[in-house]
XYZ file of C-alpha atoms in Angstrom:
527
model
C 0.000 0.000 0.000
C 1.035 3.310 -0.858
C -0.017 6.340 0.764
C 0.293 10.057 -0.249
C -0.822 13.176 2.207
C -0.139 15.691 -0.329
C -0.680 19.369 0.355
C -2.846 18.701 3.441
C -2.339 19.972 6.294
C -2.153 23.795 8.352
C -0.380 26.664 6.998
C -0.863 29.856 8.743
C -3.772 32.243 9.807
C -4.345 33.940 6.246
C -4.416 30.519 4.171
C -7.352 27.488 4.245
C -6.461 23.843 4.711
C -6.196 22.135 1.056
C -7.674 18.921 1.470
C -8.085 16.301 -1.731
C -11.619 16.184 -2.585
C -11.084 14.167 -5.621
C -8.900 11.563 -7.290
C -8.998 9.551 -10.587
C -6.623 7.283 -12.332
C -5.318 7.534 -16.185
C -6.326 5.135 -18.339
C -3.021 3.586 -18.100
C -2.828 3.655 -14.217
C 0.924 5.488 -14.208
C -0.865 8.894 -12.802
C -3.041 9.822 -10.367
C -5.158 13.375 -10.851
C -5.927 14.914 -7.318
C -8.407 17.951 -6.899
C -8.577 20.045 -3.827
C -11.140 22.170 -1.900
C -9.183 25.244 -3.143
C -9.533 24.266 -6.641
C -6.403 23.547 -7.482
C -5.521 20.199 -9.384
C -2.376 18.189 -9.277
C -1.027 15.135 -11.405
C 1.355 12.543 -9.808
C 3.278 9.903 -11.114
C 2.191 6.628 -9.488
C 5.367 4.837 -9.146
C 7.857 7.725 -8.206
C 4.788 10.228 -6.151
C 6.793 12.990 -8.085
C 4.229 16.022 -8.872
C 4.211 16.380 -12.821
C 1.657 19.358 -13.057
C 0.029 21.643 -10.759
C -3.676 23.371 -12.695
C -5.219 25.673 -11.493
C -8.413 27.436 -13.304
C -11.737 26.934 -10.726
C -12.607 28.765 -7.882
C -14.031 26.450 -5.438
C -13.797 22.938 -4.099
C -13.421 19.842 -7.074
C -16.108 17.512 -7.355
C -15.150 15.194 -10.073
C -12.030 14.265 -12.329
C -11.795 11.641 -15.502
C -9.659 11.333 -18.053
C -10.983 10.479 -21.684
C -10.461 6.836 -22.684
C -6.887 7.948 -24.625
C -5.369 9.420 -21.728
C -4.950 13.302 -23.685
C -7.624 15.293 -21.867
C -8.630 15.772 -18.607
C -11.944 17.403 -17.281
C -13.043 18.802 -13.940
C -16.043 19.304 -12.208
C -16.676 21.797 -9.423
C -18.791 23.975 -6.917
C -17.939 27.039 -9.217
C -20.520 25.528 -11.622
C -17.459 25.335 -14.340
C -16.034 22.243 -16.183
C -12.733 22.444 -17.601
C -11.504 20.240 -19.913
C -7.695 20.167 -19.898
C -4.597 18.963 -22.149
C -3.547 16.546 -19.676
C -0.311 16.620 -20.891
C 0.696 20.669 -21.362
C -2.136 21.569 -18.025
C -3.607 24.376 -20.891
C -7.180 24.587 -20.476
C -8.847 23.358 -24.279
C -12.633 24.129 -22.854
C -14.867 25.713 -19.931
C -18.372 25.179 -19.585
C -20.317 26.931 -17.429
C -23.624 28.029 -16.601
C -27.046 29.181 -14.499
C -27.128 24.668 -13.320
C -25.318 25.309 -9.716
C -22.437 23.325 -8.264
C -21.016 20.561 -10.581
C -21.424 16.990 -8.905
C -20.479 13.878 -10.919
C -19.375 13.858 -14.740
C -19.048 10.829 -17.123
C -17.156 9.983 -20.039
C -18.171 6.986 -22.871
C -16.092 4.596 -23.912
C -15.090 5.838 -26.988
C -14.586 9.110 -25.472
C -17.218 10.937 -28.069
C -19.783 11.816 -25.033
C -19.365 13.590 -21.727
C -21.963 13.335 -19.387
C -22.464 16.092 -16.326
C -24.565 16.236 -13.417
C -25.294 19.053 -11.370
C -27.307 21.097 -8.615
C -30.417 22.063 -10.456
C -30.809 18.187 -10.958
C -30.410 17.977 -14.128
C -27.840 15.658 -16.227
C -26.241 17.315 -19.839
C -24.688 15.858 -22.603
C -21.746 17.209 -24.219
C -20.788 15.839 -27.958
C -17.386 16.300 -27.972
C -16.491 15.475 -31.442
C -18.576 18.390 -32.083
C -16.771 20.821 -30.130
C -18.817 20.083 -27.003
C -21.793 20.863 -28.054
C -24.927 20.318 -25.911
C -27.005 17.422 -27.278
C -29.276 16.436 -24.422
C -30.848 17.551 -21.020
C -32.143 15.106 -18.664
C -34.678 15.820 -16.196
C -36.180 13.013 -13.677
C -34.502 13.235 -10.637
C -36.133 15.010 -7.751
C -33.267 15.514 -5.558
C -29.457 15.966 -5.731
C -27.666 13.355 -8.551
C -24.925 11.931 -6.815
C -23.416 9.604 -9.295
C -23.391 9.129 -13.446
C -21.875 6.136 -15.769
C -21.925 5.212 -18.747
C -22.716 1.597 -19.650
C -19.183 0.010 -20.944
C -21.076 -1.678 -23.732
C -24.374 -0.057 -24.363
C -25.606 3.442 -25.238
C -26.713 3.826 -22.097
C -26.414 5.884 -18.860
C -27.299 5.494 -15.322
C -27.644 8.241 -12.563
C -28.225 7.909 -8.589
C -29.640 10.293 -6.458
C -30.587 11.535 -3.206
C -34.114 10.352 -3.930
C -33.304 6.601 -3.420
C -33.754 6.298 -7.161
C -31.227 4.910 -10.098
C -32.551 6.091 -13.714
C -31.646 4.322 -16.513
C -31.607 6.639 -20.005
C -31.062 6.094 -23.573
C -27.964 8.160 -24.879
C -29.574 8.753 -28.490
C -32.892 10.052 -27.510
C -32.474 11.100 -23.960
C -35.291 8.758 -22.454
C -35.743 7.444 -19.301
C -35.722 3.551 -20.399
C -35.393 2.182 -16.653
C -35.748 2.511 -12.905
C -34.090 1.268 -9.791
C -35.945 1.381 -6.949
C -34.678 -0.730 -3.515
C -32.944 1.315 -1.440
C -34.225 3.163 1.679
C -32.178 6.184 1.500
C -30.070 8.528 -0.662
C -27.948 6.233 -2.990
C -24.543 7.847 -3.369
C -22.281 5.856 -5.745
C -22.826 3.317 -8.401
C -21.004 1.467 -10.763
C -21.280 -0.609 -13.349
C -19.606 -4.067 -14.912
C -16.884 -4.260 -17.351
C -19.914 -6.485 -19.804
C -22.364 -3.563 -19.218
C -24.869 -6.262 -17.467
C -24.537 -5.832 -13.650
C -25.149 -2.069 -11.704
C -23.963 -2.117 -8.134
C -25.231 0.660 -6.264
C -24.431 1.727 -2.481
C -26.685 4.079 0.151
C -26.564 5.935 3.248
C -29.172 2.889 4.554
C -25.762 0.723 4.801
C -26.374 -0.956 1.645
C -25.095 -2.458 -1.519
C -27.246 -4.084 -4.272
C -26.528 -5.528 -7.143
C -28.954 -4.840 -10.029
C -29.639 -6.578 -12.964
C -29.027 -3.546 -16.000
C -30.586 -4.925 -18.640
C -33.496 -6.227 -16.851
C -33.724 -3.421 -14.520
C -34.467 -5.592 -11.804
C -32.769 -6.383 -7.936
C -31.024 -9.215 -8.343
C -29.074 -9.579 -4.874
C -27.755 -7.449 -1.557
C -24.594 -7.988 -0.708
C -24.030 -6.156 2.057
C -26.131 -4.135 4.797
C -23.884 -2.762 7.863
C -24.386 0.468 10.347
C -22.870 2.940 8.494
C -23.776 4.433 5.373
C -22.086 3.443 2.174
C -20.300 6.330 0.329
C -18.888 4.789 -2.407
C -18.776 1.810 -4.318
C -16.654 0.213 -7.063
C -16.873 -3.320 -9.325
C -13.591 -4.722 -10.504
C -12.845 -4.711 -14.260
C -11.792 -8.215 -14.254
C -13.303 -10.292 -11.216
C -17.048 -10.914 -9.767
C -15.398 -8.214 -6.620
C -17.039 -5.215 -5.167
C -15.163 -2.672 -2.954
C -17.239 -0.623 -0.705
C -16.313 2.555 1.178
C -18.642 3.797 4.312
C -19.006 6.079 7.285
C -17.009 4.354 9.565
C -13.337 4.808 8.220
C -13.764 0.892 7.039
C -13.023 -0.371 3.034
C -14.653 -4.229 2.767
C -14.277 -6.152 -0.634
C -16.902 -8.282 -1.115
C -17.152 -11.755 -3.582
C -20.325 -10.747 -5.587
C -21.129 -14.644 -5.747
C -20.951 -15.699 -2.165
C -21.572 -12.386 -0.472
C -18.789 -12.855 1.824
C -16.077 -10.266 2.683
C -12.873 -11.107 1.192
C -10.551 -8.242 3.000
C -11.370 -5.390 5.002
C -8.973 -2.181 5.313
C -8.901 0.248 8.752
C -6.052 1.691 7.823
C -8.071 5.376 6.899
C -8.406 7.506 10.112
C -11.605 9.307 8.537
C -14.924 8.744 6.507
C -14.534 6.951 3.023
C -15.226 9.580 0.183
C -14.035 7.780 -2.667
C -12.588 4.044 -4.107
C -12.291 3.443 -7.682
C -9.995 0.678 -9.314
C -7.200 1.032 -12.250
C -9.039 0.444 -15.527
C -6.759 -2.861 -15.566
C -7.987 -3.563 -11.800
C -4.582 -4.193 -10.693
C -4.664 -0.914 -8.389
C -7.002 0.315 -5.839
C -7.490 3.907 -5.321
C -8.948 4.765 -1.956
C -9.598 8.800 -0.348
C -10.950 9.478 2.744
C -12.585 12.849 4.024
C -9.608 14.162 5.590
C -7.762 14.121 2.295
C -5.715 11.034 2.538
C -5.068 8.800 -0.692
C -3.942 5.690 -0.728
C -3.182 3.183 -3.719
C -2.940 -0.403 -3.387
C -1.902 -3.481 -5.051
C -5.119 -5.713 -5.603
C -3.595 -9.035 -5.579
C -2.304 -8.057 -2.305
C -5.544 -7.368 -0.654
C -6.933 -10.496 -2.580
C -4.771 -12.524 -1.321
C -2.373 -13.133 -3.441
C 1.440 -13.454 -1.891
C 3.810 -10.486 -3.274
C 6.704 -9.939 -1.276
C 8.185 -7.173 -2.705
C 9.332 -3.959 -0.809
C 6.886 -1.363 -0.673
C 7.794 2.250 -0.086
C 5.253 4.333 1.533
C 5.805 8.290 0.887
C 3.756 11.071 2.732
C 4.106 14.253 1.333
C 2.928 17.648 3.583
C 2.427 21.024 2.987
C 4.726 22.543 6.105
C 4.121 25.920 7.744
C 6.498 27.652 5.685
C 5.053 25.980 2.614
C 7.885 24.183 1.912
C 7.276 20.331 0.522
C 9.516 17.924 2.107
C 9.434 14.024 1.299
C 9.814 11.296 4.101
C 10.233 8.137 3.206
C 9.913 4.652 4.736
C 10.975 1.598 3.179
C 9.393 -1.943 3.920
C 10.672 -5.212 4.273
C 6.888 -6.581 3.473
C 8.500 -10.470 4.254
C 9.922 -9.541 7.979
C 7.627 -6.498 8.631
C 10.196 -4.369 9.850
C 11.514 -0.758 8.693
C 15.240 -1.118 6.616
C 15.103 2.267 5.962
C 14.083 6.024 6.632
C 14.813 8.792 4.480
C 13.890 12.775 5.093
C 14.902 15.038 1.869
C 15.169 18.813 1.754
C 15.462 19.737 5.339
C 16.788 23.395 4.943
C 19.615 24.764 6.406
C 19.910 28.450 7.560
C 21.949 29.478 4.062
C 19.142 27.693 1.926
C 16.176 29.059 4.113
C 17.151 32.462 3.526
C 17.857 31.943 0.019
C 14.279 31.083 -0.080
C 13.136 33.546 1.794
C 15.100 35.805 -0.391
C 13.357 34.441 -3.807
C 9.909 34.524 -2.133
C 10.230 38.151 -2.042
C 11.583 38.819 -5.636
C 10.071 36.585 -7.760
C 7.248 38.119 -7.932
C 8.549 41.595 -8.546
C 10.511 39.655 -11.365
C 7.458 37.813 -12.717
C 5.414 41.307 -12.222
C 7.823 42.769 -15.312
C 6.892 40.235 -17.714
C 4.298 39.717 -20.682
C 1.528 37.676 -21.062
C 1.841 34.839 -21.748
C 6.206 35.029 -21.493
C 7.720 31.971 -20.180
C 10.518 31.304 -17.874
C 12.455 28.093 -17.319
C 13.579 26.879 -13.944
C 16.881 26.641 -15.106
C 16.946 30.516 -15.657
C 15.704 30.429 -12.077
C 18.390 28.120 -10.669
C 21.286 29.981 -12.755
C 19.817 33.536 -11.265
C 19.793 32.124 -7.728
C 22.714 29.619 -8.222
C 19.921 27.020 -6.003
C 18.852 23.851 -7.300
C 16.128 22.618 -9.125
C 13.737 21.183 -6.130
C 14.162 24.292 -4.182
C 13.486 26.597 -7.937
C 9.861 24.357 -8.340
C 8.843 24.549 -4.673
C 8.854 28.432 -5.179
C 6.942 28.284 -7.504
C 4.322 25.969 -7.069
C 4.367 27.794 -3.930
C 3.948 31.568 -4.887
C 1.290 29.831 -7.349
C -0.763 28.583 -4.712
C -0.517 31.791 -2.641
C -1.687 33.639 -5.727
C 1.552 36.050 -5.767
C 2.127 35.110 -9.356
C -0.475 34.273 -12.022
C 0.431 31.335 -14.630
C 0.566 27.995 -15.287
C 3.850 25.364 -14.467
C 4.724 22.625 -16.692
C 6.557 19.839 -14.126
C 6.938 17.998 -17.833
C 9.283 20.571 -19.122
C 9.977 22.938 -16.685
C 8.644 26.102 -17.382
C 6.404 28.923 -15.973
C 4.036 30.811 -17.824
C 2.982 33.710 -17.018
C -0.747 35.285 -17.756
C -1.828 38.638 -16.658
C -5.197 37.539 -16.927
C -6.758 33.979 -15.470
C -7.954 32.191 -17.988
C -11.023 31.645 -16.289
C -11.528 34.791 -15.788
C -11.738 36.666 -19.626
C -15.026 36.203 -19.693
C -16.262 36.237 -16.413
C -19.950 37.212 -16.659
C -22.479 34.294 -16.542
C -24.197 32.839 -19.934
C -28.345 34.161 -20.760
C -30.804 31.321 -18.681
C -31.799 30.250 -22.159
C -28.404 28.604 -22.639
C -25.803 26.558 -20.753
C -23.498 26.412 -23.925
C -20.032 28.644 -23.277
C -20.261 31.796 -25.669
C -17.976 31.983 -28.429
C -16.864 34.891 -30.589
C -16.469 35.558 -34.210
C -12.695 36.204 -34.459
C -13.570 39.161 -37.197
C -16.292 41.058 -35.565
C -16.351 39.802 -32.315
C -20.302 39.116 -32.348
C -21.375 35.625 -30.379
C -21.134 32.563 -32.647
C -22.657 28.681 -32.356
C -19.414 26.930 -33.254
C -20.769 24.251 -35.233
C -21.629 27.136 -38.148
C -19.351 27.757 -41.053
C -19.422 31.011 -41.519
C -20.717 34.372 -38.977
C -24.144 34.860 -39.609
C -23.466 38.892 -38.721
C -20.125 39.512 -40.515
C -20.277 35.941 -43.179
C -16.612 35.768 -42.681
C -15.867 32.011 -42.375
C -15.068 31.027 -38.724
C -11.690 31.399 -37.864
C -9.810 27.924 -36.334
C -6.836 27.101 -34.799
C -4.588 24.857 -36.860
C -3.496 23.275 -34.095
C -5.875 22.346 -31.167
C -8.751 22.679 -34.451
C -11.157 25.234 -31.572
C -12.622 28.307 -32.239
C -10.676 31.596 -32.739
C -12.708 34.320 -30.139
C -12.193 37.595 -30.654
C -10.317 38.362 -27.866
C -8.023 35.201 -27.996
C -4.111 35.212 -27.555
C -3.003 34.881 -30.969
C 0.319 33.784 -32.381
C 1.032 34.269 -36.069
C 3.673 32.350 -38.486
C 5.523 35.324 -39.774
C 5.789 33.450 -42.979
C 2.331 32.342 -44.145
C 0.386 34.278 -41.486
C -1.761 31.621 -39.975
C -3.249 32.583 -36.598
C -3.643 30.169 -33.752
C -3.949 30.112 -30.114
C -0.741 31.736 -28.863
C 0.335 28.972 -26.212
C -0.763 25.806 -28.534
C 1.311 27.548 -31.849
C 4.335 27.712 -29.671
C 4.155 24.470 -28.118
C 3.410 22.989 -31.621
C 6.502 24.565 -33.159
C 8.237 23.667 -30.076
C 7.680 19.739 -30.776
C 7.897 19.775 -34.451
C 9.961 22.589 -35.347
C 7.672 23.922 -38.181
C 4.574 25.929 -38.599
C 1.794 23.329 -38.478
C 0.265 24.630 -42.154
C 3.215 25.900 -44.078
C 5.989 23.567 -42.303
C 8.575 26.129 -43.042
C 11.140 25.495 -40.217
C 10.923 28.033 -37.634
C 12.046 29.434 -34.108
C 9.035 29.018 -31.728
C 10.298 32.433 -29.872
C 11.141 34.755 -32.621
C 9.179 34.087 -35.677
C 5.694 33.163 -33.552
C 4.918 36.800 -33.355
C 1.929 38.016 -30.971
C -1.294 39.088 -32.666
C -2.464 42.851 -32.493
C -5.709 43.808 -33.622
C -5.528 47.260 -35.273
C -7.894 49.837 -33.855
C -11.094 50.410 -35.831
C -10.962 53.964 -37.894
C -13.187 56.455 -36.758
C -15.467 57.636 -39.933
């Protein structure tokens, strides 16, 4: 079992505990995606707990995380009533949605990652097309009380939702129909998921608990469980007849869906269970509790199966002086004993006032540059002469205590810097008579439905970028080729030329820093 505490803990009078609130695996299980009540986001590599990218674009507390099926985006739910969809490699925000529904509470990708689903206070569930450039298809209206949980069926075009009304709705993704109905439980159902074949729905409930549910039948078929605590979250292996269930009581028990009987049971979570899920392979377990605390573990293990590897177990806390230090203890998992202990980064006086000393001009630095200008930590660490842990905990730092605005890229290194949140450049709310996120004609600057050809005011066609294929608005961050003059986002044409070299249309070979010019708009003449 591996643990990670990260960024939980007390800092000082003027800053708010940030306690995970969400987690989610990639597809391929090598990262972990953690949100936060501050609405911040964080990626971690499983294996080494290294941090690879810190996002930050909501307000409030995060409600939900997923990754679509390939791994490339990630989107975000949240009690800001946003959801972001992010390039879960670069941490640039591709989308927002946003509206008049209220706090976000449970989203949903399909398998083929063409659909996202999103649930939310005004109990109502949305679908998004996304090959269509997230364009609202459906809105689903049944539920009577808050949704809790949404999934799509692995095999079918179908989608389930749970709710606070002791219901479990079954609708058709094509015509958005209620085709089925749950009904069993005596209290609010919070979690449900379904089988890998798309046949069996196991749902869990504050009445303590779990039933198994036949999906294409829409009938009860079993209950597996009932204890004195309410269930908060519930999850079906990919690969084996296994349910894990999360309650009230700090207690995880796996149960064998064709005997009923408890296979394992975990204490080892000092709070409420908020959240299990498994690795899409079902080799890992992914386990949160209310007070923030994650904790991975190795299936087979907790199965039963003998793996006598060593373990290491790293707890990572945000320290007074909001500097992140790593202890480590290593395992012997055959003789149960400690071999080793490990404590990196413990500052001495020269380093802490070094960092002291950067805390207080980096900003001022930072305050000098453009929009969108970039700096590299290894401009940072040849300024300071420091190395290049001490460099990223600054930042990540002065990020979190919102003395700089940007964006840090663990991947490659580099801060960029915006003058403007991202979230924030169009900050009014949409009209009640949509929930869609308002685009702009990149000519004239009047609102646009982006799956149009042309501007119905101005009948210029609608303006692209080449490289992430999204609308041009018409107060976007352009960059422009110097040589053919093709406009795209300013942060995707750099990172394109970046990677490849070239300009993505006229592949003339080009410097991403001198001949990716900004865009100016030219003041309109005065008749």
């Amino acid at each position: 079992m591996n643990s990670i505490m990260a960024h939980q803990g007390k800092t000082n009078a003027k800053s708010q505990v940030e306690v995970c609130s969400a987690v989610t695996f990639t597809p391929n299980s090598s990262v972990i995606a953690t949100g936060y009540d501050s609405g911040f986001i964080r990626l971690w590599n499983v294996e080494s707990k290294k941090e690879l990218l810190v996002l930050k674009g909501h307000k409030e507390k995060i409600t939900s995380l997923l990754f679509s099926p390939d791994g490339k985006l990630l989107i975000s739910g949240s009690l800001d009533r946003r959801i972001i969809v992010w390039d879960a490699f670069l941490g640039h925000i591709i989308k927002i949605l946003r509206g008049y529904w209220g706090a976000v509470t449970s989203l949903a990708i399909n398998n083929t990652g063409t659909m996202l689903a999103s649930a939310t206070a005004d109990n109502k569930i949305r679908l998004w097309n996304i090959k269509r450039n997230w364009k609202k298809t459906q809105e689903l209206k049944f539920h009577v009380n808050t949704i809790t949980k949404i999934a799509f069926s692995p095999t079918a075009n179908l989608l389930a939702s749970a709710s606070w009304d002791h219901k479990i709705i079954l609708w058709k993704v094509a015509n958005g129909k209620k085709v089925g109905e749950l009904k069993g439980h005596f209290g609010p159902i919070s979690d449900l998921s379904y089988s890998s074949d798309g046949k069996v729905i196991v749902t869990g409930s504050s009445d303590g608990t779990i039933k198994v549910w036949d999906a294409e039948k829409a009938k009860e078929i079993r209950v597996i469980a009932a204890i004195d605590s309410s269930i908060s979250s519930v999850a079906y292996h990919p690969k084996r007849r296994t349910v894990v269930g999360g309650s009230h009581d700090k207690i995880i028990r796996i149960w064998d869906t064709k005997t009923n009987k408890i296979i394992n049971t975990i204490t080892d979570h000092k709070d409420a269970i908020l959240s299990v899920s498994f690795s899409l392979d079902g080799s890992l377990l992914l386990t949160l509790s209310v007070d923030g605390d994650i904790k991975i573990w190795n299936v087979n293990e907790l199965l039963g199966v003998k793996d006598t590897r060593i373990l290491t177990q790293v707890k990572e806390a945000l320290t007074l002086d909001n500097v992140k230090r790593v202890v480590t203890n290593v395992w012997d998992e055959t003789f149960g004993k400690l071999v080793d202990k490990k404590e990196e980064k413990v500052l001495d006086n020269e380093t802490e006032a070094l960092r002291v000393r950067m805390l207080k001009e980096l900003p001022e630095l930072f305050s000098l540059m453009q929009d969108k200008e970039e700096m590299s930590l290894t401009d940072i660490q040849t300024k300071y002469k420091c190395e290049q842990p001490l460099a990223e905990d600054i930042i990540v730092s002065l990020l979190k205590e919102e003395k700089i605005n940007g964006s840090f890229n663990s991947f490659s290194g580099v801060l960029t810097i915006h003058k403007v949140h991202s979230d924030d450049i169009h900050d009014e709310e949409l009209p009640s008579v949509s929930t869609d996120l308002v685009q702009t004609c990149f000519y004239c600057g009047e609102p646009i439905d982006e799956s149009l050809v042309t501007c119905p005011a101005c009948k210029e066609e609608i303006a692209r970028c080449p490289v992430c294929k999204m609308t041009l608005n018409f107060d976007s961050e352009l960059g422009v080729c110097i040589y053919c003059g093709v406009k795209g986002h300013l942060s995707h044409m750099k990172e394109a030329v970046k990677v490849t070299g070239s300009c993505p249309v006229c592949r003339k070979e080009i410097s991403w820093d001198s001949e990716i010019t900004r865009f100016k708009r030219e003041p309109k003449k005065e008749n």
